[in-house]
Every structure is written in C-alpha cells, then in structure tokens.
mmCIF file of C-alpha atoms in Angstrom:
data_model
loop_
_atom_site.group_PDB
_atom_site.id
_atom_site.type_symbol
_atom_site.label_atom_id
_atom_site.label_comp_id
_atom_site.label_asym_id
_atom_site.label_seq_id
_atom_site.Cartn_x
_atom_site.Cartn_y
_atom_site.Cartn_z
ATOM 1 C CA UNK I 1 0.000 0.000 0.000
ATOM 2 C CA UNK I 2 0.898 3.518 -0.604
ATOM 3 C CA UNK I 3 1.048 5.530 2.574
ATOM 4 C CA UNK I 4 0.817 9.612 1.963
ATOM 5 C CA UNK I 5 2.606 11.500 4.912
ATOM 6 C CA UNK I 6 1.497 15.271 4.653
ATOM 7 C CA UNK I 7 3.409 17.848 6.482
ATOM 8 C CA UNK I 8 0.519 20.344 8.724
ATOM 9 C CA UNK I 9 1.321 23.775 7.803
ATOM 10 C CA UNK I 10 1.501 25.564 4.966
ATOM 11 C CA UNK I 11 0.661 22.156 3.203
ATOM 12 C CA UNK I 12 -2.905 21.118 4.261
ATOM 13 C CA UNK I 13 -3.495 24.418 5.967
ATOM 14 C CA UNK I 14 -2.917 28.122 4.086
ATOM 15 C CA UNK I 15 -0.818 29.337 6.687
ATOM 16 C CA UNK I 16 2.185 28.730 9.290
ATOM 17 C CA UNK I 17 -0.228 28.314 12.490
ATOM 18 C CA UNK I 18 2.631 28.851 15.068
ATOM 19 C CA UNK I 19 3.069 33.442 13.534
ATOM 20 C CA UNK I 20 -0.921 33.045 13.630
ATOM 21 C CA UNK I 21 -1.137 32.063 17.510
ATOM 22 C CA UNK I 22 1.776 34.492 17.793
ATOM 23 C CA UNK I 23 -0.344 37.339 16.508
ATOM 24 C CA UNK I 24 -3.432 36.011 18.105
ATOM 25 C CA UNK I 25 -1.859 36.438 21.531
ATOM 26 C CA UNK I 26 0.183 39.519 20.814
ATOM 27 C CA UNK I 27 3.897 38.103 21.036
ATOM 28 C CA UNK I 28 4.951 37.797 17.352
ATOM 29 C CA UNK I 29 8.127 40.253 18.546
ATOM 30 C CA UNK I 30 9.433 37.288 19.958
ATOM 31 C CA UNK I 31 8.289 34.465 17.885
ATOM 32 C CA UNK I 32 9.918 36.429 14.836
ATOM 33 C CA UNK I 33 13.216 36.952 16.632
ATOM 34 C CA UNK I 34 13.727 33.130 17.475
ATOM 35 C CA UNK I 35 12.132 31.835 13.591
ATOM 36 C CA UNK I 36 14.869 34.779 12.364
ATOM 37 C CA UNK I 37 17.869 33.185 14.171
ATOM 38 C CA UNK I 38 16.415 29.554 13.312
ATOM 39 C CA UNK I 39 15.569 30.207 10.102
ATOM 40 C CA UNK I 40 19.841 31.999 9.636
ATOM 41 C CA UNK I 41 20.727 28.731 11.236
ATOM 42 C CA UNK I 42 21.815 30.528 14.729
ATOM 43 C CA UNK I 43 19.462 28.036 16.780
ATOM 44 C CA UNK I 44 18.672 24.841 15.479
ATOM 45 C CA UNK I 45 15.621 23.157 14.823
ATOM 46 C CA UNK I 46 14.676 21.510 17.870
ATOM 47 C CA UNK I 47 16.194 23.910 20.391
ATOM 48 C CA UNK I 48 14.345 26.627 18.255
ATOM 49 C CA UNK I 49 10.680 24.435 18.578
ATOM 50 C CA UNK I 50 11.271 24.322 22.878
ATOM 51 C CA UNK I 51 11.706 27.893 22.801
ATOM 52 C CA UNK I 52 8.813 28.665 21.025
ATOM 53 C CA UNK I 53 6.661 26.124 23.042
ATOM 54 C CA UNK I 54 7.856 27.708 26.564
ATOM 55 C CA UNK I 55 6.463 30.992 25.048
ATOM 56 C CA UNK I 56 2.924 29.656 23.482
ATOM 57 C CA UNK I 57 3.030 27.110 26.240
ATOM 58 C CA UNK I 58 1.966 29.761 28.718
ATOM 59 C CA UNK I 59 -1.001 30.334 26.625
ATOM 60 C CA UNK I 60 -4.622 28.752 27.425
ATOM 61 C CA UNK I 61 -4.311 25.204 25.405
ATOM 62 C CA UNK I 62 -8.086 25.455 24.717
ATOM 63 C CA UNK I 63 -8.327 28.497 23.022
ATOM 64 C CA UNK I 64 -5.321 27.886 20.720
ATOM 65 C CA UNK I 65 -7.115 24.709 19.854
ATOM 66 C CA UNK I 66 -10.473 27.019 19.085
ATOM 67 C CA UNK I 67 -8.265 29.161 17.235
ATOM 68 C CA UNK I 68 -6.715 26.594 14.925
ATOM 69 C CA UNK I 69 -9.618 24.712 14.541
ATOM 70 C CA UNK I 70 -10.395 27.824 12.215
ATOM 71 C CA UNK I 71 -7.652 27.638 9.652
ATOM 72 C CA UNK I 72 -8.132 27.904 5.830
ATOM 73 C CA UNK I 73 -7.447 24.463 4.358
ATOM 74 C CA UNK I 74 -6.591 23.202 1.219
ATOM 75 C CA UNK I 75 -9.927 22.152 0.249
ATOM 76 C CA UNK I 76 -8.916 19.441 -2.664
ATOM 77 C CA UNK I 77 -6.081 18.834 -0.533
ATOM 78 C CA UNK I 78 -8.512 17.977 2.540
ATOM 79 C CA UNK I 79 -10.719 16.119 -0.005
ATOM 80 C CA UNK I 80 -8.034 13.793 -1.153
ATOM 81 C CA UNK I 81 -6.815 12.556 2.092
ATOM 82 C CA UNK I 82 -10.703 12.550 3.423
ATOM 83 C CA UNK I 83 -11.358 10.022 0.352
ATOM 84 C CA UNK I 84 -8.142 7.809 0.898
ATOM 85 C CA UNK I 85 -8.117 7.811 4.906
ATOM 86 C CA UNK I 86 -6.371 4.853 5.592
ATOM 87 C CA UNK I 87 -3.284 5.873 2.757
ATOM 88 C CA UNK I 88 -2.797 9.533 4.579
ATOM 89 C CA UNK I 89 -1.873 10.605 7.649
ATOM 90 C CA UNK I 90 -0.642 14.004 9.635
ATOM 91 C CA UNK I 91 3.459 14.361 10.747
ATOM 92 C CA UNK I 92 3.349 17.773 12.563
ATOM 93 C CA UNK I 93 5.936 18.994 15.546
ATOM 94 C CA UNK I 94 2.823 21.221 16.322
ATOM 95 C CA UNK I 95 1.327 19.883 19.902
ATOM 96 C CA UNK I 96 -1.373 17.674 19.683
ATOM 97 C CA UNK I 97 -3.294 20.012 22.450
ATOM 98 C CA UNK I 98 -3.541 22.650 19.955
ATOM 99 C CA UNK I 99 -4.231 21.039 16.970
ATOM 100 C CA UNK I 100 -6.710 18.389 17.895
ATOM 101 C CA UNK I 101 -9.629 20.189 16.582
ATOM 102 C CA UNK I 102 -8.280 21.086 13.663
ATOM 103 C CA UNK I 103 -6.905 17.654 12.558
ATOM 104 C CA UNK I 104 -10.381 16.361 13.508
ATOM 105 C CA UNK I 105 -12.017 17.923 10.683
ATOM 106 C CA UNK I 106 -9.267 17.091 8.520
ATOM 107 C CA UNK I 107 -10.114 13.131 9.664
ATOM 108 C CA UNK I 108 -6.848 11.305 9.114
ATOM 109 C CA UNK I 109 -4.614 9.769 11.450
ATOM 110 C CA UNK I 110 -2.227 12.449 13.303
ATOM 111 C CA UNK I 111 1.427 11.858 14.158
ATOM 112 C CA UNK I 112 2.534 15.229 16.372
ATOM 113 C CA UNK I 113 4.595 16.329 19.286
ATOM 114 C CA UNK I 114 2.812 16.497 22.723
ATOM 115 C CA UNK I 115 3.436 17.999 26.010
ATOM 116 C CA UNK I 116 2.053 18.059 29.644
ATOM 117 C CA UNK I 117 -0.643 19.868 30.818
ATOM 118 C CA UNK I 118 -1.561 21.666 33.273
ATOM 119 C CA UNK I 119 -4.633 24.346 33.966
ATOM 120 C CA UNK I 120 -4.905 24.801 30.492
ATOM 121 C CA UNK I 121 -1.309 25.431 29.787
ATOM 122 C CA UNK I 122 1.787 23.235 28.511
ATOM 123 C CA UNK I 123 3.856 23.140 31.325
ATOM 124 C CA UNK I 124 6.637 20.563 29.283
ATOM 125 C CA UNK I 125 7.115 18.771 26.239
ATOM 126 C CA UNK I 126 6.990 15.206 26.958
ATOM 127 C CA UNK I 127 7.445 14.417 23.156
ATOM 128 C CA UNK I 128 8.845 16.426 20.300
ATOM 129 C CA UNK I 129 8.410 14.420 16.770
ATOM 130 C CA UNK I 130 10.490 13.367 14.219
ATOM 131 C CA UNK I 131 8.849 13.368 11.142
ATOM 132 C CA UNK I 132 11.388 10.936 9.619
ATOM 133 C CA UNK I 133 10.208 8.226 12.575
ATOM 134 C CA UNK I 134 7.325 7.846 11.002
ATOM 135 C CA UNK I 135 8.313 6.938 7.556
ATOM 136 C CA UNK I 136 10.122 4.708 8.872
ATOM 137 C CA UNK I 137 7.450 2.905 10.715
ATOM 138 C CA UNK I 138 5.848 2.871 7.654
ATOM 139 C CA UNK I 139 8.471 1.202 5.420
ATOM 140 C CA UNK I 140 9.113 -1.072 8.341
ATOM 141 C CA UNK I 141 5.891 -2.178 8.029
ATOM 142 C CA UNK I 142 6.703 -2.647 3.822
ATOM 143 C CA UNK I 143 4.415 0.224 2.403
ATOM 144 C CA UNK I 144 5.767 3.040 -0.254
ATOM 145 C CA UNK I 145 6.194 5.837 1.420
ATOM 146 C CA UNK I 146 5.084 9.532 -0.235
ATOM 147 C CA UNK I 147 6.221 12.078 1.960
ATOM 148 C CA UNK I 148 4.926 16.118 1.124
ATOM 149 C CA UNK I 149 6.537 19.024 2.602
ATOM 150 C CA UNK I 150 8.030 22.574 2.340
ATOM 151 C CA UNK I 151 10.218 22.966 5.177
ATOM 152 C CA UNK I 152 13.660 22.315 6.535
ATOM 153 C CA UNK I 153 11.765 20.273 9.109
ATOM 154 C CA UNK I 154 10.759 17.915 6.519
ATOM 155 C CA UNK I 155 14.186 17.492 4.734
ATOM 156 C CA UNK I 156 14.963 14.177 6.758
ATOM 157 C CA UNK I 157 11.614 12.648 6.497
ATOM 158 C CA UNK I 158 11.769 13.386 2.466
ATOM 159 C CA UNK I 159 15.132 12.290 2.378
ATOM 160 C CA UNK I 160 14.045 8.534 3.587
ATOM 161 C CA UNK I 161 10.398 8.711 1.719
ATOM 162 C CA UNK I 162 10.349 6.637 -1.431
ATOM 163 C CA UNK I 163 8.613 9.626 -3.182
ATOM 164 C CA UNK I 164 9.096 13.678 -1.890
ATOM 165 C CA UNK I 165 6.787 16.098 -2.568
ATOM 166 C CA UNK I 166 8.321 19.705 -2.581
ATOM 167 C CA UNK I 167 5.093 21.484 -1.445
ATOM 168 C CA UNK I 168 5.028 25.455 -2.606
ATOM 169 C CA UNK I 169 1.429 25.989 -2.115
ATOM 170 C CA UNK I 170 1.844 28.355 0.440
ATOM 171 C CA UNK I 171 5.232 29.638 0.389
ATOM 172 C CA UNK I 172 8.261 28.537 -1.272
ATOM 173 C CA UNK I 173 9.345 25.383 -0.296
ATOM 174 C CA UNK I 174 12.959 25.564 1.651
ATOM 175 C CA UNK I 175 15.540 24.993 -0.533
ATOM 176 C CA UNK I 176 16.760 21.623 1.406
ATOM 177 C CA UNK I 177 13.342 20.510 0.890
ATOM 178 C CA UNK I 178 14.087 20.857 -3.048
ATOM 179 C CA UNK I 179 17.267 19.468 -3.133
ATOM 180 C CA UNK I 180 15.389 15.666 -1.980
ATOM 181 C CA UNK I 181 12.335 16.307 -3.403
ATOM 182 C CA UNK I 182 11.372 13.858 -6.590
ATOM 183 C CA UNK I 183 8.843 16.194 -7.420
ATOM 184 C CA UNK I 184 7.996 20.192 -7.017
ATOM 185 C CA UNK I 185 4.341 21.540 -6.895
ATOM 186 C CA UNK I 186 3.692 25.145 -6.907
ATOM 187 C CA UNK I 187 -0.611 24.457 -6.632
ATOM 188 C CA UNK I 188 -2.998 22.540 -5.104
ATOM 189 C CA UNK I 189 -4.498 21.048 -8.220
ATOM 190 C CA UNK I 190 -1.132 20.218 -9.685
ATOM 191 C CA UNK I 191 -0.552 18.448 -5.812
ATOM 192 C CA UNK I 192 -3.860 16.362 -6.021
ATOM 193 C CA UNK I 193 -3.129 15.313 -9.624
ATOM 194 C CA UNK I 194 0.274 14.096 -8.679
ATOM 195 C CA UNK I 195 -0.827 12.048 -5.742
ATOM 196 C CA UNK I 196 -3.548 10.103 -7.930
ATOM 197 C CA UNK I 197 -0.508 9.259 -9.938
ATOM 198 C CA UNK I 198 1.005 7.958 -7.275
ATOM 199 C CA UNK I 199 -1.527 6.134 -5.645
#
C-alpha cells in the first residue's frame, strides 16, 4: 500500500499556524526573533521548537485549539486525504493540544509532538516528533512511502520517503526541501493530480 505522509502547515493548511497564535496572543516580537535566528541557522531546529513552546506554552491550550480549529485548508487537498483515509496521515511537531480540533475535521490519522498539561497550559514537552520516525514505521511495516513538505523540518523525512513532494502551495518550499524532493508543486491542483498518480 501507498502511505501519503502530509506535512501540517503551509501544506494542508494556508498558513504557518505557530506566527498566527503568535499574533493572536500579541507576542509575534518574539516568535519572529527566534524563527529569524532559526531560520539563519543561529538556533537549530529543535532547540528553536522548545523555545517557542515555553512561550505559546503559557497560553490557554483550549483556546489555541479554538483558534486553529479555524484555519483555511486546502480544500482538494482535505478532499483527497478525506477520500483515501487509511493511505494519509498528519506528521506535525505542532502539539497535539492545539491542533486536535483542527486535525479532527481534517479526519486522518495524526502523528505530532505532545506535552504536559496543566490548567490549560503546557507546562513541558513530553514528546517532540520526528517526522522521519514515522516513515520509517511505515516502510518497516513494507508500504511506499510519499512524503509532502516545504520545510527544513521535513528534509529528513523526504530524504528517507520513497517519493518527496516539494510542497510550494503556500510559500516557497525551503531549498533543502528541493534538493530531496522527486517532485515540485507550486498548486494545489497540480498536488492532487500528482498524488492520484502515485496512488
């Protein structure tokens, strides 16, 4: 079986959710300094993503999830995995406290980082996820493997994927996410055409 491994933002939804909680709550100043010195390769990935989750984590849980649960999708996008549930699934580092709403609606399995709670607020990360674990699972368990994705994030998980999908729906895919990818969409019709080829 084919197994379809969509990255979260900027690939199923129309925007980066983390900037949109940022703005919601009224500290982008910071979020944009730490993405900044991630992004130049001053703090990497992971140290970057515990940062950012000691900020937001201070931040009601509940509403977040409200707030996300309101994000513009990628309606053929949403339609294609909705109509081939059990070849898709969701490998996010968002929390699964904030998203669970959201990836509801979308209706696929969810692979995502998760954290401890407490009144309402993420007190630690008790899991941060590696996209690339779950590809492997997947070819462990002897499917093909078609990862999509747009962000340095992804590069590992597209690196090990028997098929990479450079998503640019939203923004320009990074340009390690390029370098691996088989295949480079710039819109959402040319994406669901390509995975019906694949299928």
């Amino acid at each position: 079986m084919t197994k379809f491994i969509f990255d979260l933002d900027g690939t199923i939804t129309k925007c980066e959710t983390l900037p949109l909680i940022a703005s919601h709550f009224k500290v982008e100043e910071q979020i944009n300094e730490l993405t900044k010195a991630t992004v130049a390769g001053q703090v990497p990935f992971i140290e970057s993503f515990i940062r950012r989750v000691y900020i937001l984590g201070k931040l009601p849980a509940s509403e977040i999830n409200e707030l996300l649960s309101g994000v513009e999708t990628y309606s053929k996008v949403v339609e294609f995995i909705q109509q081939h549930k059990e070849n898709c699934s969701i490998a996010t580092g968002n929390l699964d406290c904030w998203i669970e709403k959201l990836s509801g609606k979308i209706g696929c399995e969810c692979f995502c980082s998760s954290g401890q709670m407490e009144n309402d607020n993420v007190i630690k990360l008790t899991r941060i996820l590696k996209k690339e674990d779950i590809v492997r699972k997947y070819k462990d368990e002897g499917h093909r493997v078609v990862f999509i994705g747009d962000g340095n994030n992804d590069v590992e998980a597209m690196r090990m994927a028997d098929v990479a999908i450079a998503s640019g729906l939203t923004h320009s895919p990074a340009p390690g996410a390029i370098s691996v990818a088989n295949y480079l969409v710039l819109n959402e019709v040319a994406l669901c055409r390509q995975l019906n080829q694949l299928l």
